[in-house]
Coordinates of C-alpha atoms in Angstrom, one line a residue:
M228 CA 114.7 215.1 166.4
A229 CA 117.1 216.9 164.0
F230 CA 116.4 216.4 160.3
D231 CA 119.3 214.3 158.8
I232 CA 119.7 215.5 155.2
R233 CA 122.2 212.7 154.4
A234 CA 119.7 210.0 155.5
F235 CA 117.0 211.7 153.4
R236 CA 119.2 211.7 150.3
Y237 CA 120.2 208.1 150.9
A238 CA 116.5 207.0 151.2
T239 CA 115.7 209.0 148.1
L240 CA 118.4 207.2 146.1
L241 CA 117.2 203.8 147.3
L242 CA 113.6 204.7 146.3
A243 CA 114.8 205.9 142.9
A244 CA 116.8 202.7 142.4
A245 CA 113.8 200.5 143.4
C246 CA 111.6 202.4 140.9
S247 CA 114.2 202.0 138.2
V248 CA 114.3 198.2 138.8
W249 CA 110.5 198.0 138.7
A250 CA 110.2 200.0 135.4
G251 CA 113.3 198.4 133.8
P252 CA 113.4 195.7 131.1
G253 CA 113.2 192.9 133.7
N254 CA 109.7 194.0 134.7
T255 CA 107.9 194.4 131.4
A256 CA 104.2 194.3 131.8
V257 CA 101.9 192.2 129.7
T258 CA 98.1 191.5 129.9
V259 CA 96.6 188.2 128.6
V260 CA 92.9 187.2 128.2
T261 CA 91.5 183.8 127.5
Q262 CA 87.9 183.5 126.4
N263 CA 85.8 180.6 125.1
M264 CA 83.4 182.3 122.7
D265 CA 80.6 179.7 123.0
A266 CA 79.7 177.9 119.8
G267 CA 76.0 178.5 120.5
T268 CA 75.4 174.8 121.5
D269 CA 77.0 172.0 123.5
L270 CA 75.9 169.7 120.7
G271 CA 73.7 167.8 123.1
F272 CA 70.8 167.4 120.7
A273 CA 73.1 166.2 117.9
L274 CA 74.8 163.6 120.1
A275 CA 71.5 162.4 121.6
Y276 CA 70.1 161.6 118.1
I277 CA 73.2 160.8 116.1
N278 CA 73.0 157.0 116.6
S279 CA 69.2 156.8 116.6
A280 CA 66.9 155.9 113.7
T281 CA 66.3 159.7 113.1
P282 CA 69.8 161.4 113.4
T283 CA 68.6 164.4 111.3
V284 CA 66.2 165.4 114.2
G285 CA 69.3 166.2 116.4
I286 CA 70.8 168.3 113.6
D287 CA 67.5 170.1 113.1
L288 CA 67.3 171.0 116.8
T289 CA 71.0 172.0 116.8
Y290 CA 70.4 174.4 114.0
Q291 CA 67.4 175.9 115.7
E292 CA 69.5 176.4 118.8
V293 CA 72.3 178.1 116.8
Q294 CA 69.8 180.5 115.2
K295 CA 68.8 181.7 118.7
S296 CA 72.3 182.3 119.9
D297 CA 72.7 185.9 118.8
F298 CA 76.3 185.7 117.7
A299 CA 76.5 189.3 116.7
G300 CA 75.1 190.6 120.0
R301 CA 77.4 188.4 122.0
A302 CA 80.4 189.5 119.9
A303 CA 79.5 193.1 120.6
I304 CA 79.5 192.5 124.3
L305 CA 82.8 190.7 124.1
A306 CA 84.4 193.5 122.1
Q307 CA 83.4 195.9 124.9
E308 CA 84.9 193.7 127.5
I309 CA 88.2 193.3 125.6
K310 CA 88.4 197.1 125.1
A311 CA 87.9 197.6 128.8
A312 CA 90.6 195.0 129.8
N313 CA 93.0 196.3 127.1
P314 CA 95.0 193.1 126.8
D315 CA 98.1 192.7 124.7
L316 CA 97.0 189.2 123.7
V317 CA 93.7 187.2 123.5
S318 CA 93.5 183.5 123.4
L319 CA 90.1 182.4 121.9
Q320 CA 88.3 179.0 121.8
E321 CA 85.1 177.9 120.0
V322 CA 85.6 180.6 117.3
T323 CA 83.1 178.8 115.0
V324 CA 81.7 179.2 111.6
W325 CA 78.2 177.9 111.0
S326 CA 77.0 177.3 107.5
T327 CA 74.2 175.7 105.5
G328 CA 74.0 174.4 102.0
P329 CA 72.6 171.8 99.6
S330 CA 75.5 169.4 100.2
A331 CA 78.4 168.9 102.6
T332 CA 80.8 170.6 100.2
N333 CA 78.5 173.4 99.0
Q334 CA 78.1 175.6 102.0
T335 CA 77.3 179.3 102.7
P336 CA 78.3 180.8 106.1
V337 CA 75.5 182.0 108.3
A338 CA 77.6 183.0 111.3
D339 CA 81.4 183.5 111.5
Q340 CA 82.3 184.4 115.0
L341 CA 85.8 185.7 114.2
K342 CA 84.5 188.1 111.6
L343 CA 81.8 189.2 114.0
L344 CA 84.2 189.9 116.8
S345 CA 86.8 191.6 114.5
D346 CA 84.0 193.9 113.2
A347 CA 82.8 194.6 116.8
L348 CA 86.4 195.4 118.0
T349 CA 86.8 197.8 115.1
A350 CA 83.5 199.4 115.9
V351 CA 84.6 200.2 119.5
G352 CA 88.0 201.4 118.5
A353 CA 89.9 198.3 119.8
D354 CA 92.7 197.6 117.3
Y355 CA 93.7 193.9 117.2
S356 CA 95.1 191.7 114.5
V357 CA 94.9 187.9 114.1
V358 CA 98.1 186.2 114.9
S359 CA 97.0 182.6 114.0
I360 CA 93.9 180.5 113.3
L361 CA 93.9 176.8 114.0
P362 CA 91.0 175.0 112.2
L363 CA 89.8 172.0 114.2
T364 CA 86.5 170.0 113.9
A365 CA 85.0 170.5 110.4
I366 CA 81.8 168.6 109.7
A367 CA 78.6 169.0 107.7
L368 CA 75.6 166.8 108.5
P369 CA 72.2 166.4 106.9
M370 CA 69.0 168.0 108.3
S371 CA 65.5 166.7 107.7
N372 CA 64.8 169.1 104.9
G373 CA 67.6 167.7 102.8
T374 CA 70.1 170.6 103.4
Y375 CA 73.3 170.3 105.4
L376 CA 74.4 172.1 108.5
G377 CA 78.1 172.9 108.6
F378 CA 80.3 173.5 111.6
L379 CA 83.9 174.6 111.8
D380 CA 85.6 175.0 115.2
R381 CA 88.8 177.1 115.6
N382 CA 91.3 178.3 118.1
V383 CA 92.5 181.9 117.5
I384 CA 95.1 184.2 119.0
L385 CA 94.7 188.0 118.7
A386 CA 97.4 190.6 119.4
R387 CA 97.2 194.3 120.1
Y388 CA 98.1 196.0 116.8
G389 CA 101.8 196.7 116.6
L390 CA 102.8 194.0 119.2
H391 CA 105.9 192.1 118.0
T392 CA 105.2 188.4 117.5
S393 CA 107.2 185.7 115.9
N394 CA 107.8 182.0 115.5
V395 CA 104.1 181.2 115.2
R396 CA 103.2 177.5 115.2
A397 CA 100.0 175.6 115.6
N398 CA 98.9 172.0 115.5
P399 CA 96.1 169.6 116.6
F400 CA 97.0 167.3 119.4
A401 CA 98.3 163.9 118.5
H402 CA 95.7 162.5 120.9
S403 CA 92.2 163.5 119.7
L404 CA 88.7 162.2 120.0
S405 CA 86.8 160.4 117.3
I406 CA 83.0 159.8 117.8
P407 CA 81.6 156.7 116.0
T408 CA 78.1 157.4 114.6
S409 CA 75.5 156.0 112.2
L410 CA 76.7 158.6 109.7
G411 CA 80.4 157.6 110.0
D412 CA 83.2 158.4 112.4
I413 CA 83.4 162.1 113.3
P414 CA 86.9 163.3 114.3
V415 CA 86.8 166.0 116.9
P416 CA 90.4 167.3 117.1
D417 CA 91.6 169.8 119.7
G418 CA 94.9 171.7 119.5
W419 CA 97.2 174.5 120.4
I420 CA 98.7 177.7 119.0
A421 CA 102.1 179.0 120.2
V422 CA 103.7 182.4 119.5
D423 CA 106.8 184.2 120.8
V424 CA 106.0 187.7 122.0
T425 CA 108.7 190.4 122.5
L426 CA 108.0 193.4 124.8
G427 CA 110.5 195.8 126.3
G428 CA 113.4 193.8 124.8
S429 CA 112.3 190.6 126.6
T430 CA 110.5 187.5 125.1
F431 CA 108.0 185.0 126.4
T432 CA 105.9 182.3 124.7
L433 CA 102.1 182.4 124.7
V434 CA 100.3 179.1 124.1
G435 CA 96.5 179.2 123.5
T436 CA 94.7 175.9 123.8
H437 CA 91.3 174.0 124.2
L438 CA 91.4 170.5 125.6
V439 CA 88.8 167.8 124.9
S440 CA 85.6 167.9 127.0
P441 CA 85.0 164.9 129.3
I442 CA 82.0 162.6 128.4
P443 CA 80.2 161.2 131.4
G444 CA 80.6 157.4 131.6
H445 CA 83.7 157.5 129.3
P446 CA 86.8 157.5 131.5
E447 CA 88.9 156.9 128.3
V448 CA 88.1 160.5 127.3
D449 CA 89.5 161.8 130.7
Q450 CA 92.7 159.9 129.8
L451 CA 92.7 161.4 126.3
Q452 CA 92.5 164.9 127.9
A453 CA 95.4 164.1 130.2
A454 CA 97.5 163.0 127.2
Q455 CA 96.7 166.4 125.6
A456 CA 97.9 168.2 128.7
Q457 CA 101.1 166.1 128.7
E458 CA 101.6 167.2 125.1
L459 CA 101.4 170.8 126.2
V460 CA 104.0 170.2 128.9
T461 CA 106.3 168.5 126.3
L462 CA 105.8 171.3 123.9
V463 CA 107.1 174.0 126.3
G464 CA 109.5 171.8 128.2
G465 CA 112.6 173.6 126.9
L466 CA 111.2 177.1 127.1
G467 CA 111.8 179.7 129.8
R468 CA 109.0 182.2 130.2
V469 CA 105.7 180.7 129.2
V470 CA 102.0 181.6 129.5
V471 CA 99.4 178.9 128.7
A472 CA 95.8 180.3 128.3
G473 CA 92.7 178.4 127.4
D474 CA 89.7 176.2 128.2
F475 CA 91.1 173.1 129.8
N476 CA 87.7 171.4 130.5
S477 CA 89.3 170.3 133.8
N478 CA 87.8 171.5 137.1
A479 CA 90.4 173.3 139.2
T480 CA 88.8 171.9 142.4
H481 CA 89.1 168.3 141.1
T482 CA 85.5 167.6 141.9
P483 CA 82.8 166.2 139.6
P484 CA 81.7 166.4 136.9
E485 CA 85.1 167.3 135.3
R486 CA 87.5 165.8 137.8
T487 CA 90.4 165.2 135.4
Q488 CA 94.2 165.3 135.9
S489 CA 95.1 168.0 133.4
V490 CA 95.4 170.8 135.9
A491 CA 97.6 168.6 138.1
I492 CA 99.8 167.9 135.1
M493 CA 100.3 171.6 134.5
L494 CA 101.1 172.3 138.1
G495 CA 103.5 169.3 138.2
A496 CA 105.4 170.7 135.3
G497 CA 106.2 173.9 137.3
F498 CA 103.3 176.1 136.1
T499 CA 101.5 178.4 138.4
D500 CA 97.7 178.6 138.2
T501 CA 97.4 182.4 138.3
W502 CA 93.9 182.7 139.7
P503 CA 94.4 181.3 143.2
A504 CA 97.8 182.9 143.5
V505 CA 96.2 186.3 143.9
N506 CA 92.5 185.5 144.7
H507 CA 92.8 183.6 147.9
G508 CA 89.5 182.0 149.0
N509 CA 87.6 183.0 145.8
P510 CA 86.8 179.9 143.8
G511 CA 86.7 181.9 140.6
Y512 CA 84.1 179.7 138.8
T513 CA 84.0 180.4 135.0
W514 CA 81.3 177.9 133.8
P515 CA 78.4 177.7 133.0
L516 CA 77.1 181.2 133.1
Y517 CA 74.0 179.8 131.3
L518 CA 72.8 176.5 130.0
E519 CA 72.3 175.2 126.5
D520 CA 70.5 172.3 124.7
P521 CA 68.1 174.1 125.0
P522 CA 69.3 177.6 126.0
A523 CA 68.3 178.5 129.6
A524 CA 69.4 180.5 132.6
H525 CA 71.4 178.5 135.0
P526 CA 69.4 178.1 138.2
N527 CA 72.4 178.0 140.6
G528 CA 75.1 179.9 138.7
P529 CA 78.5 178.5 137.6
F530 CA 80.1 175.8 139.6
E531 CA 83.4 175.0 137.8
R532 CA 86.6 176.8 137.1
I533 CA 87.8 175.3 133.8
D534 CA 89.3 178.4 132.1
F535 CA 92.9 179.0 133.0
I536 CA 95.9 181.2 132.6
F537 CA 99.0 179.3 133.7
E538 CA 102.4 181.0 133.9
R539 CA 106.0 179.9 134.4
G540 CA 108.9 182.3 134.7
L541 CA 106.8 185.5 135.1
S542 CA 105.3 187.4 138.0
I543 CA 101.6 187.7 138.7
Q544 CA 100.2 191.2 139.3
S545 CA 96.4 190.7 139.1
V546 CA 93.9 188.2 137.8
D547 CA 90.2 188.8 137.2
R548 CA 87.2 187.5 135.2
L549 CA 85.5 189.0 132.2
G550 CA 81.8 188.8 131.4
W551 CA 80.9 187.6 134.9
K552 CA 77.7 189.7 135.0
A553 CA 74.8 189.6 132.5
P554 CA 74.4 190.2 129.7
H555 CA 76.9 187.5 128.9
A556 CA 79.1 187.2 125.8
S557 CA 79.5 183.5 126.4
D558 CA 78.5 180.6 128.7
H559 CA 82.1 180.9 129.9
A560 CA 83.6 183.8 131.9
G561 CA 86.8 185.0 130.4
V562 CA 90.0 185.3 132.5
V563 CA 92.4 188.3 132.3
A564 CA 95.8 188.2 133.9
A565 CA 98.3 191.1 134.3
L566 CA 101.8 189.7 134.4
T567 CA 105.4 191.1 134.5
F568 CA 108.7 189.6 133.3

């Protein structure tokens, strides 16, 4: 067959045009990670004793568990994982500060997970800045020796240094849990951080969040979580391109023990669950990689996918898990999604 130079030139022009469209401003690439850092305890000891005759025993056991958690070592592992994934943005949950002191108001930090991660990122040459910190649960409860154990929970968003972010806003959910105890009611707020991100001349909104964890035998907490998910949907209702990344405490398979409606609410609002969109047949479990209260290896491995990256208005290129193999940075695997818009 004779070589048709005109057809070759035409095909070349088509290929060049296709490549131009792919590389153009309408196909800007962004990588997002979500990671629950693990507070070092599920607070099972504290909750088991809080309404007993000896509530301080539960706080003692919680402190002992926290001391064994190796926050610095886990932060170093996570820093390596973030460096390898090279995300533009990182949504973090359970970024805690643990402290002790002679009173509830006189406390000295003993572990600050954000500082430990920031130092570890710097040590491996991964340059990230803090976009926003949302303080959540803040309590200090007495131990048997008369001192107090302090706990501060936070959501955090990090951005690759130099990334253009704007219009940062953060709030607790209007619907939040309060636990009645013999030491008084303990508010346990959850919340969200939203930030506009501009890349390649185009903008999208990232929302980082952590929804309330279900409590077995308390269906009202499931309803509370669903109300939080509905708040997220309302928050981004008028926005175009949106990524929502966080720990939803809602099992993607809608099977026990965390069979809640939050995932369905997100899907019903037009969001795509990025994991199954490109990982067909792989359940993608993210929790628990190990057990707590007390710390132990999980005998059967993880059985729930409760950590999500949802998108609306973007295109999904790839989705993977971080920290899936031991040694683990957290009891949750992280999720990393490469997207274009």
